[in-house]
Short mmCIF file of C-alpha atoms in Angstrom, two decimals:
data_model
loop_
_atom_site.label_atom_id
_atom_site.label_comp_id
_atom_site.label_asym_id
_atom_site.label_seq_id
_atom_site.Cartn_x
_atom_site.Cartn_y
_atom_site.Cartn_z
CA UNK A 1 0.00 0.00 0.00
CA UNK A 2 1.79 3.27 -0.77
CA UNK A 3 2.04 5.60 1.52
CA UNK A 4 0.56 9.16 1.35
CA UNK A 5 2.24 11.96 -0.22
CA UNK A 6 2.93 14.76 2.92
CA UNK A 7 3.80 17.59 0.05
CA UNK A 8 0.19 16.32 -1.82
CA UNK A 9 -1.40 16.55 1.42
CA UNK A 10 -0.06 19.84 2.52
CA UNK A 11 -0.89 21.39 -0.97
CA UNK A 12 -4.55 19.45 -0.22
CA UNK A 13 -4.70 21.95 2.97
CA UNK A 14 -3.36 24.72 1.67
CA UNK A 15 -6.05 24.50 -0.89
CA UNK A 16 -8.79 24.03 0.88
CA UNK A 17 -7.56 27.19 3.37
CA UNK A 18 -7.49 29.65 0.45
CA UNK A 19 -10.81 28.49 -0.74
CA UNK A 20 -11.99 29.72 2.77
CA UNK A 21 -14.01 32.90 3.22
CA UNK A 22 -14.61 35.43 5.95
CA UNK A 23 -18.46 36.62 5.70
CA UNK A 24 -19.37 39.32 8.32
CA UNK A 25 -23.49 39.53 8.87
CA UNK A 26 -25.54 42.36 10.51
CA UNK A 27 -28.60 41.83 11.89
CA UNK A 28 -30.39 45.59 12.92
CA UNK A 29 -33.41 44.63 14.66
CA UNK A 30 -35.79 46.75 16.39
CA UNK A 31 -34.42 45.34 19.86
CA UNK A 32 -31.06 44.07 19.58
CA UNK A 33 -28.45 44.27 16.68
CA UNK A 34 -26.02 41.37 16.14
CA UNK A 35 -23.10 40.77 14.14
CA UNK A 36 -21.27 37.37 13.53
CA UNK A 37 -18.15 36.62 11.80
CA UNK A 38 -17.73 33.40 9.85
CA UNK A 39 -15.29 31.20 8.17
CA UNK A 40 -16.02 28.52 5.73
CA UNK A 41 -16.17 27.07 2.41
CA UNK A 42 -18.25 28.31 -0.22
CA UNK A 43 -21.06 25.46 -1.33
CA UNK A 44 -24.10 25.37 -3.27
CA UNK A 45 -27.22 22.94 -4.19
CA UNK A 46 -27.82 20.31 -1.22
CA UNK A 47 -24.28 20.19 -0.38
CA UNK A 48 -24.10 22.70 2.46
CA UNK A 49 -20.50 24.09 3.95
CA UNK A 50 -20.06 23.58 7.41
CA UNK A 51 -19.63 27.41 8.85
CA UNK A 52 -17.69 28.47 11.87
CA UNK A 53 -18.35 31.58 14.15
CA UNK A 54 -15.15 33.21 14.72
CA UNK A 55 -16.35 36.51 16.17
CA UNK A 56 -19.72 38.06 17.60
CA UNK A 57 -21.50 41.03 18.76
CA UNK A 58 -24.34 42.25 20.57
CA UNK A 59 -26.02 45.56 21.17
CA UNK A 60 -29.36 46.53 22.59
CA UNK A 61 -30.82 48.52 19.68
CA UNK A 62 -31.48 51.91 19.34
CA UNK A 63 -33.29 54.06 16.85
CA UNK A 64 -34.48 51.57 14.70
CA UNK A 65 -38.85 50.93 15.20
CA UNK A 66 -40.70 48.35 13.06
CA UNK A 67 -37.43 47.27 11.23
CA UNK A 68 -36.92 51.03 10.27
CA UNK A 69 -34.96 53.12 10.85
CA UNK A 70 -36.23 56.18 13.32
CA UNK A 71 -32.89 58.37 14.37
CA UNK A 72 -29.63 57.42 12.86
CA UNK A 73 -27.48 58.47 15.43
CA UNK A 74 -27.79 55.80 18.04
CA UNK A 75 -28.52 53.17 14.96
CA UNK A 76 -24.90 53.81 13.96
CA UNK A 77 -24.07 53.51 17.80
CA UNK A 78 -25.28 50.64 17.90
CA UNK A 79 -24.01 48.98 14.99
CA UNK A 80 -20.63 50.37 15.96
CA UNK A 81 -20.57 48.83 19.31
CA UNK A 82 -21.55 45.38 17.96
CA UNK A 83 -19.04 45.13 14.54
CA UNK A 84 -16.01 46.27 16.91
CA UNK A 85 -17.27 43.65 19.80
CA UNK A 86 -16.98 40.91 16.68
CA UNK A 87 -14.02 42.26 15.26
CA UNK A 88 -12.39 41.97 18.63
CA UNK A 89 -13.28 38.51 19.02
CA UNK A 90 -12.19 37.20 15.48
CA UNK A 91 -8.84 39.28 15.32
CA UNK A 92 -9.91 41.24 12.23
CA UNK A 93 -10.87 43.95 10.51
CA UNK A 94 -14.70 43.93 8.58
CA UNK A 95 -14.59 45.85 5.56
CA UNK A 96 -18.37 44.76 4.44
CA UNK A 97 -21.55 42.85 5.61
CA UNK A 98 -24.04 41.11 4.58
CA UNK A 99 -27.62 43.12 5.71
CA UNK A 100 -30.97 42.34 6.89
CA UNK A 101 -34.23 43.78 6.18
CA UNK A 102 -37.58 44.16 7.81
CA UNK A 103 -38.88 47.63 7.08
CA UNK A 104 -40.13 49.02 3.58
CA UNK A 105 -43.03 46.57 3.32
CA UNK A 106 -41.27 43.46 1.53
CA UNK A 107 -43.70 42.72 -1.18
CA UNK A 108 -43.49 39.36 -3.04
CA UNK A 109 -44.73 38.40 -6.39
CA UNK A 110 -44.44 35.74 -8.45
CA UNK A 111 -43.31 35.87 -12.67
CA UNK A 112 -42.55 33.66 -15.54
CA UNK A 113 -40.50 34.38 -18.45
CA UNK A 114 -39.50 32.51 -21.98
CA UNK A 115 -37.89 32.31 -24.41
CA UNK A 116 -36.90 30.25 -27.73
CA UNK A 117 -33.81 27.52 -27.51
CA UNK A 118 -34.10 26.08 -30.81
CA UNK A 119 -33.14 22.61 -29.99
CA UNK A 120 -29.63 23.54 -28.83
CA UNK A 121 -28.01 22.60 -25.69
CA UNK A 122 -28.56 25.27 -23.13
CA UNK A 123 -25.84 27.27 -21.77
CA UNK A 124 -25.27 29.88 -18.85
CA UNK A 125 -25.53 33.07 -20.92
CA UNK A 126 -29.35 31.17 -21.59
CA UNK A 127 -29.82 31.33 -18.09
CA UNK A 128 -28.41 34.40 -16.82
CA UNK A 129 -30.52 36.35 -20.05
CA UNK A 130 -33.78 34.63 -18.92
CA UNK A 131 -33.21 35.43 -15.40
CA UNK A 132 -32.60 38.72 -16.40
CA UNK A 133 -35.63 38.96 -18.28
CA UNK A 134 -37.97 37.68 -15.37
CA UNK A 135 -36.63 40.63 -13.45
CA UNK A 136 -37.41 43.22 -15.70
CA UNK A 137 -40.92 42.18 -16.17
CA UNK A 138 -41.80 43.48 -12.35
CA UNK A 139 -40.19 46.74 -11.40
CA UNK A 140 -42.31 48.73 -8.91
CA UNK A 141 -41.54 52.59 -9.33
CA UNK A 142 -39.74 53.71 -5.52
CA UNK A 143 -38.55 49.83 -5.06
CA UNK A 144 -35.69 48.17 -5.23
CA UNK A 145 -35.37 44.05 -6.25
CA UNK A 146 -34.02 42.92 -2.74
CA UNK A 147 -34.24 39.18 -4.63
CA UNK A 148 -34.61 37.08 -7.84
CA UNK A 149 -34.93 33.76 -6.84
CA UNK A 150 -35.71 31.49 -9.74
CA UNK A 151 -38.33 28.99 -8.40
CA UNK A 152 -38.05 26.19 -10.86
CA UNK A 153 -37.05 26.25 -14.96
CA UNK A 154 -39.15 24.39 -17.53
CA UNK A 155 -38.07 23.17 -21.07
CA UNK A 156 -40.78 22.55 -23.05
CA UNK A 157 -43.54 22.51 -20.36
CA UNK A 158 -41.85 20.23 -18.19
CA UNK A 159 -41.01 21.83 -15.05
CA UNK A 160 -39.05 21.59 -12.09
CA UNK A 161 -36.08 21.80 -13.07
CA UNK A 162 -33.47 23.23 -10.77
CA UNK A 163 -30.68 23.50 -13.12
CA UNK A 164 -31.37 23.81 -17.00
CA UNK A 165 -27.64 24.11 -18.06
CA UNK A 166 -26.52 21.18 -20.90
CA UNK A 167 -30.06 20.35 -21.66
CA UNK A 168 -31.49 20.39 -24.96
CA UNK A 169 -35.03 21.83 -25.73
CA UNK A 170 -37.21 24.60 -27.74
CA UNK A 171 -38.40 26.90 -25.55
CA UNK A 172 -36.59 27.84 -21.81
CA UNK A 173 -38.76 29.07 -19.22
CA UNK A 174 -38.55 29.84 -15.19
CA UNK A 175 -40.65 30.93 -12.63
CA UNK A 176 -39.43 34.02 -10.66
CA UNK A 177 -39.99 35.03 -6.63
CA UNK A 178 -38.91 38.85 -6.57
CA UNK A 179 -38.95 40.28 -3.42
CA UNK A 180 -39.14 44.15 -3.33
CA UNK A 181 -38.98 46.78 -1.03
CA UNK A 182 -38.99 50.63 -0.25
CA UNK A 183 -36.24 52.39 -1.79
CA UNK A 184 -36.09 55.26 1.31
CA UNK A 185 -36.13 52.36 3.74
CA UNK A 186 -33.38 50.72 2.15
CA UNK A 187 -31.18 53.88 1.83
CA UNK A 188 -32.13 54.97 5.70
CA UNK A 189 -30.46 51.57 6.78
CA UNK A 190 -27.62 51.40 4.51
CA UNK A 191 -26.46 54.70 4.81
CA UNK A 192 -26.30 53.86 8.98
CA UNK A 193 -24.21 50.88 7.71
CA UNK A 194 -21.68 53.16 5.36
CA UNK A 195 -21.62 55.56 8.06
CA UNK A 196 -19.70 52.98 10.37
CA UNK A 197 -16.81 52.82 7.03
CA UNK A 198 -18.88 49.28 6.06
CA UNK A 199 -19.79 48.37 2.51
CA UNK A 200 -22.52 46.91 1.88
CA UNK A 201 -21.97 43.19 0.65
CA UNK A 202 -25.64 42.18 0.34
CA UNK A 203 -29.58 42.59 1.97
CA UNK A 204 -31.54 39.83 2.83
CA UNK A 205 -35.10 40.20 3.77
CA UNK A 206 -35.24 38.68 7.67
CA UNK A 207 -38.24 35.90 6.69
CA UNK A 208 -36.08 34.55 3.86
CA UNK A 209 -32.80 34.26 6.70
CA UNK A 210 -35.49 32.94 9.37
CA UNK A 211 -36.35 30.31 7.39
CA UNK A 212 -32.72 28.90 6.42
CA UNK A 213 -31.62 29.10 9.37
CA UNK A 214 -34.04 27.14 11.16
CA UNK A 215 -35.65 24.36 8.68
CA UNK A 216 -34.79 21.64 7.75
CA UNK A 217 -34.13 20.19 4.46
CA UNK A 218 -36.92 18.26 4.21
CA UNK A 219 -39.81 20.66 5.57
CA UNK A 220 -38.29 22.96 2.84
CA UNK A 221 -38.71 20.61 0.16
CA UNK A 222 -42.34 19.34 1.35
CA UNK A 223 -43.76 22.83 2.01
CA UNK A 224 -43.54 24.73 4.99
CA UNK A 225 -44.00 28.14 6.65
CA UNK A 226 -41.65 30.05 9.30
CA UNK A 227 -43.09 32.28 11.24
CA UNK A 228 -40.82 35.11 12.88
CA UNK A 229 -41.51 37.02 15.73
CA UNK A 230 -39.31 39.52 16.75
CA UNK A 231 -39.53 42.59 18.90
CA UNK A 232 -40.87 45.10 16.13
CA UNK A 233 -42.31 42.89 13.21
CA UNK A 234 -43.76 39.20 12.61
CA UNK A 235 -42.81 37.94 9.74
CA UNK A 236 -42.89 34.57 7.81
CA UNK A 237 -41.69 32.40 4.65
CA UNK A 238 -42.60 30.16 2.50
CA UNK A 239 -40.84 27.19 1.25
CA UNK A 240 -41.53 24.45 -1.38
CA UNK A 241 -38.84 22.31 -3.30
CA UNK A 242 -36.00 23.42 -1.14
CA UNK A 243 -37.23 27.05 -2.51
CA UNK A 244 -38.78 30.26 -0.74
CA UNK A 245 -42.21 30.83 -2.75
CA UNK A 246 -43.09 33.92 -0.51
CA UNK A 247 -42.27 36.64 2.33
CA UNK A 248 -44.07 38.72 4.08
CA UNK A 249 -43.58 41.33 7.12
CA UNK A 250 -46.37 42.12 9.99
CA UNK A 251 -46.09 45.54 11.59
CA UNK A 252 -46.88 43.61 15.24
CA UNK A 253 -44.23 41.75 17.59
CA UNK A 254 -42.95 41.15 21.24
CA UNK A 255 -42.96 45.01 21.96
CA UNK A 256 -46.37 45.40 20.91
CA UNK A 257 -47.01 42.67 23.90
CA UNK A 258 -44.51 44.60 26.05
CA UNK A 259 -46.36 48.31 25.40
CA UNK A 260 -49.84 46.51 26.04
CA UNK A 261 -48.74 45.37 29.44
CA UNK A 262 -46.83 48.78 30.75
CA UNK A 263 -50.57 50.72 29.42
CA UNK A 264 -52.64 48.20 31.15
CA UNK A 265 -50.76 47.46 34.45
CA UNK A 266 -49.16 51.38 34.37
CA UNK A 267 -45.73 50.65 34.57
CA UNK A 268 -42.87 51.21 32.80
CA UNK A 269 -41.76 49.28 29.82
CA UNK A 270 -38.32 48.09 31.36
CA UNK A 271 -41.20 46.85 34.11
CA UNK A 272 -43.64 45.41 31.70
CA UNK A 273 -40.42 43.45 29.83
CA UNK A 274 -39.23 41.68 33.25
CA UNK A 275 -43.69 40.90 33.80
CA UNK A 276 -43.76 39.28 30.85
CA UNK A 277 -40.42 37.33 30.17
CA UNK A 278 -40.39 36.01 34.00
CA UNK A 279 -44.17 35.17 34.14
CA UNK A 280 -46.19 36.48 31.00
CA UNK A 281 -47.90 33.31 29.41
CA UNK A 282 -50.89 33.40 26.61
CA UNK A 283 -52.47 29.82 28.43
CA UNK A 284 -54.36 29.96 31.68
CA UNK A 285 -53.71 28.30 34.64
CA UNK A 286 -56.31 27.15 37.09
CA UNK A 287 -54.24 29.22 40.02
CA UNK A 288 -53.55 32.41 37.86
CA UNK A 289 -56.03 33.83 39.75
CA UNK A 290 -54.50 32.76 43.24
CA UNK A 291 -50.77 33.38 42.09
CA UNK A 292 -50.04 37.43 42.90
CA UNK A 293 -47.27 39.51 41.20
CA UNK A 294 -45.96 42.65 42.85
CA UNK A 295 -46.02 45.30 40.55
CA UNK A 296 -44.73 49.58 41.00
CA UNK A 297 -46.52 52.10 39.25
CA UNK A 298 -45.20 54.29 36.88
CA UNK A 299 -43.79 57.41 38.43
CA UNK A 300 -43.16 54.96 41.70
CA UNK A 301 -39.26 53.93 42.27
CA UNK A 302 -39.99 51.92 45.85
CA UNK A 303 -40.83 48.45 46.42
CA UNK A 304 -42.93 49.44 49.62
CA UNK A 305 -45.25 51.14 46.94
CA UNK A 306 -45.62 48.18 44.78
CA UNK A 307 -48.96 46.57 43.92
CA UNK A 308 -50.43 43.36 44.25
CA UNK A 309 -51.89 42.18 40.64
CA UNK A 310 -53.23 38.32 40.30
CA UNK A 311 -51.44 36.67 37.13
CA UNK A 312 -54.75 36.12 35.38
CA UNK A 313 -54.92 39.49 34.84
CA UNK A 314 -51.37 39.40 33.04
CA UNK A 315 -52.63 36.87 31.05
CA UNK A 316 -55.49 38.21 30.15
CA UNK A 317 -53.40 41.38 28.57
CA UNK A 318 -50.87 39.09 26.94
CA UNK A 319 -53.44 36.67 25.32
CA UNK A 320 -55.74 39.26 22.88
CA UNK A 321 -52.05 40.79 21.41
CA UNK A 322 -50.90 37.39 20.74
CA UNK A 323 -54.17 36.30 18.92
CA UNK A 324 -54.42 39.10 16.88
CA UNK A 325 -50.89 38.42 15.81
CA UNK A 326 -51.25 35.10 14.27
CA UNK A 327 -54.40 36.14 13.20
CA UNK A 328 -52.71 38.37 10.84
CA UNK A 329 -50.60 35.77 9.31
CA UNK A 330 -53.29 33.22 9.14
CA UNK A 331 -54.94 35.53 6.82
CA UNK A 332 -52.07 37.34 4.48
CA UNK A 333 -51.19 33.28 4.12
CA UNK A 334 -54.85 32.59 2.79
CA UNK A 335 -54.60 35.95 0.56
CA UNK A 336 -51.36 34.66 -0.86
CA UNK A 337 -52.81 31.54 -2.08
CA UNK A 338 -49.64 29.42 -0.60
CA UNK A 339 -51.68 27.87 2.19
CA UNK A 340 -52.45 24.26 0.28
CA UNK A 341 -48.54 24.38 -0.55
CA UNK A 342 -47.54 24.76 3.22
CA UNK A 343 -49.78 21.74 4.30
CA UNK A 344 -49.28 21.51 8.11
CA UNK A 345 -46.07 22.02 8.31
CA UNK A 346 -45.06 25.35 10.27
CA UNK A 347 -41.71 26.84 11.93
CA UNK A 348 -42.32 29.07 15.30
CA UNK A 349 -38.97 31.05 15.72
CA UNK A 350 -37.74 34.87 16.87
CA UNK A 351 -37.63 35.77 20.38
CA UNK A 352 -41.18 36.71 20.73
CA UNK A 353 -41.56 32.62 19.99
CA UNK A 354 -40.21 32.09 23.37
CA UNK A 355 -43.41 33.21 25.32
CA UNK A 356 -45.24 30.49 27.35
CA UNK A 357 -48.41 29.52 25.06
CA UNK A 358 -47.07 31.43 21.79
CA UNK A 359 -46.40 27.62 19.96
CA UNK A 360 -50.30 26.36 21.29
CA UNK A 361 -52.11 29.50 20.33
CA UNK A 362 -49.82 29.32 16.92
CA UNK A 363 -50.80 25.79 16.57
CA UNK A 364 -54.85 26.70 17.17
CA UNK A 365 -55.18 29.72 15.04
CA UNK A 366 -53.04 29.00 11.61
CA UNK A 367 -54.43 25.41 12.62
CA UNK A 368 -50.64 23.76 11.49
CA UNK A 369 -48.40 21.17 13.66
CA UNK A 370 -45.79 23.84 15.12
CA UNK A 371 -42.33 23.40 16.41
CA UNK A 372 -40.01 25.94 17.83
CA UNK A 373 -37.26 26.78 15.53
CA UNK A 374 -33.55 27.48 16.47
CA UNK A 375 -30.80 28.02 14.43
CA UNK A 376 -28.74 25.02 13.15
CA UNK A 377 -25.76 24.56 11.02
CA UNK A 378 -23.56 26.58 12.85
CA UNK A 379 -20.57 25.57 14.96
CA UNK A 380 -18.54 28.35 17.10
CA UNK A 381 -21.85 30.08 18.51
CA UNK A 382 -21.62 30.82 22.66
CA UNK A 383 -24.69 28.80 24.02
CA UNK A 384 -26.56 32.38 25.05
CA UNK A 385 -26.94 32.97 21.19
CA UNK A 386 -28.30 29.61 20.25
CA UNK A 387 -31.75 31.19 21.07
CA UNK A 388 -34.76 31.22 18.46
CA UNK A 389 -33.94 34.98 18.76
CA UNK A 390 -30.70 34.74 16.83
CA UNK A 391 -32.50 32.69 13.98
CA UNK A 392 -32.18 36.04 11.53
CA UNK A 393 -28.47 36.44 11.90
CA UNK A 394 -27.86 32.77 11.50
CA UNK A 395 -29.66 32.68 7.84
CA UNK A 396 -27.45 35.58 6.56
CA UNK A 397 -24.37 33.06 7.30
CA UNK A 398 -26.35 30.38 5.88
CA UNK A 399 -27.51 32.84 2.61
CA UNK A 400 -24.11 33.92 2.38
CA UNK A 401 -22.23 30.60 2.47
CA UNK A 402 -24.55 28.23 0.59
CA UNK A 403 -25.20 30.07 -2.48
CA UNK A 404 -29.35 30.46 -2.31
CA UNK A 405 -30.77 29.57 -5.90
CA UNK A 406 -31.07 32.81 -6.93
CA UNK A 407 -27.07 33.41 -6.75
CA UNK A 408 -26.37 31.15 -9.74
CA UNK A 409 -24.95 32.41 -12.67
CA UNK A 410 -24.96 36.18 -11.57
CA UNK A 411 -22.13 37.11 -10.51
CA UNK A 412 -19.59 37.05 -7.32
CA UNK A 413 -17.75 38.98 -4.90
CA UNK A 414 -14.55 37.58 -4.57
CA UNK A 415 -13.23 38.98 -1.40
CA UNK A 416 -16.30 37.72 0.46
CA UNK A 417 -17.51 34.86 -1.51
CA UNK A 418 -20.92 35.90 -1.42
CA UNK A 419 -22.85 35.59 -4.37
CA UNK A 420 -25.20 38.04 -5.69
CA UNK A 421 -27.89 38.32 -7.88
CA UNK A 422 -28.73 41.74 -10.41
CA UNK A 423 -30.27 43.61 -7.39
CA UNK A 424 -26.96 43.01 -5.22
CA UNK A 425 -23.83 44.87 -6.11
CA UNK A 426 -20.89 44.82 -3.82
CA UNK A 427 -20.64 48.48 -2.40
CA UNK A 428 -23.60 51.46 -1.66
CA UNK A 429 -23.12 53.55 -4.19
CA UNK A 430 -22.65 50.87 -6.98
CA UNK A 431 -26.25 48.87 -5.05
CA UNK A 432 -28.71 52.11 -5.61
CA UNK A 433 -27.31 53.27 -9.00
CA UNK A 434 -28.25 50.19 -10.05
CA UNK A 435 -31.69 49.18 -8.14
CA UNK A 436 -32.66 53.19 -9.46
#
């Protein structure tokens, strides 16, 4: 048996090292803003890289309310304090990230574009003009293309195709997900982000990153929905054939819960927070109303002035926010026309997901099987940001290491190795003189 070659083997290494990237991901949510830094391999199809977390950061958020962006000032703070808290970690220096986005009401639609092959073996430049073409067909005046995301192709009516490329046929086709979104939004939160010397490497709408970071392959293929909550905004995807089919954004989350309380009990919000993470719970309990919680008014600072309140009644706050909620989604899932596709398959993630009861009433109202979603798929993570909370942040690393569908053909960033499609152009000025 011959033995193996230690100058083959270190060349093997060396190889694999430089095909390495470092991806830096910022997620600017209404209550917190995150950054991770990664290492890994770039992959595509099923074959997913394994990442590594090298560096993070984490910043109560400031400025930013619904996903938007409010007062840029302490935004920038913010996203300041958690990119140097990263950078410190990792022993580097971030030059660019990869962006999520919640404001600017993502809109989704679906297209379909053709066009004539003549029997000839199809080749890239087929592709990347008939992706092309799909995109041009829906351009919203004031919105920019946050994604293309080819569905599935089809060659002479036969569909589902994921990759067309060498195949012979006579007419090309492929169905298109675009995702758009307000301009102005868009421009608010990047300009934060170039503000802090950052360029901007990509945006990914926070449903889409939800829902890679916390399915799994199979309830992607089958058909399933992830619902977000966060602190600002609900939001969810949909997935079918490994594929997201559809994203939306609700203008409701955890701090609409958290205001509700502090009006109903009068107390203050950082009050109303610590009531409902310790014991807020959308389920009864047949002692709720036996079970007391001291409580101090608003404009009250000691704990000889505090109040005695019986949980029920905190329940009884919590429970009509968190109905209305999923409410919401039940029914912008029935408009959509995606709820046959989803079957009963649903994802429950974000930290609003963490409530007591949120997963039963979820389960009731969208009437689905539910499970609580985390994020998976990444190694190098401290145990405190394994959370459903951190799912967002977790799918940019995914988006940006395993080359989404809509990536192919399009175009690259070297230094980062994160694909891009037409919409997403390395760099701020170079992204809006091209969305315009």
């Amino acid at each position: 048996m011959r033995s193996p070659d230690p100058k083959k083997s270190n060349r093997d290494r060396s190889a694999a090292a430089s095909r390495q990237s470092t991806v830096t991901v910022l997620d600017v949510g209404t209550s917190k803003v995150t950054c991770f830094i990664a290492k890994g391999t770039k992959s595509s199809g099923r074959n997913r890289a394994p990442i590594r977390v090298v560096g993070v950061g984490h910043q109560v958020s400031n400025g930013i309310r619904k996903g938007a962006v409010v007062e840029m000032a302490p935004v920038e703070t913010a996203i300041r304090a958690a990119v140097e808290g990263a950078e410190r970690i990792a022993n580097t220096v971030v030059k660019d990230v990869v962006l999520n986005l919640s404001a600017g009401n993502p809109a989704s639609s679906l297209v379909n574009a053709h066009m004539a092959i003549g029997g000839r073996a199809i080749t890239e430049s087929d592709v990347a003009h008939i992706l092309s073409e799909a995109r041009r067909q829906h351009s919203p005046e004031n919105e920019t293309v946050i994604h293309a995301i080819p569905s599935a192709y089809t060659i002479d009516g036969h569909g589902a195709i994921r990759d067309p490329r060498e195949m012979h046929g006579e007419k090309l086709g492929v169905h298109m997900h675009i995702v758009t979104a307000s301009r102005a939004q868009l421009q608010n939160l990047a300009l934060c982000v170039e503000r802090c010397h950052l360029e901007l490497a990509g945006v990914v709408v926070s449903p889409y990153a939800s829902g890679l970071a916390c399915m799994v392959q199979d309830e992607a293929e089958l058909g399933a929905i992830c619902v977000d909550m966060g602190g600002g905004t609900t939001s969810f995807s949909i997935f079918h054939q490994g594929v997201c089919l559809h994203s939306e954004v609700v203008p409701y989350g955890g701090e609409n819960i958290t205001n509700d309380i502090a009006r109903g009990l009068s107390v203050s919000i950082a009050s109303a927070e610590r009531l409902k993470t310790l014991y807020g719970s959308a389920l009864s309990s047949p002692t709720d109303h036996q079970e007391g919680l001291e409580v101090i008014q608003l404009g009250e600072d000691s704990q000889s002035c505090a109040n005695q309140i019986p949980r029920s009644l905190l329940t009884s706050i919590i429970r009509p926010r968190l109905e209305e909620i999923f409410e919401l989604v039940r029914d912008r899932l029935r408009i959509c026309g995606m709820d046959s596709i989803v079957g009963k398959r649903m994802v429950l993630t974000g930290g609003a997901s963490q409530l007591n009861g949120a997963r039963e009433f979820a389960a009731r109202i969208l009437e689905k099987n539910v499970r609580l979603g985390r994020p998976m798929r990444l190694a190098g993570v401290p145990d405190t940001m394994t959370s459903p909370a951190f799912s967002v942040v977790s799918g940019l690393l995914e988006y940006a290491f395993n080359a989404p569908s809509e990536a192919i053909l399009i175009g690259s960033n070297e230094k980062t190795g994160f694909e891009h499609s037409e919409g997403q152009v390395t760099g701020l000025k170079r992204w809006f003189s091209f969305a315009s």
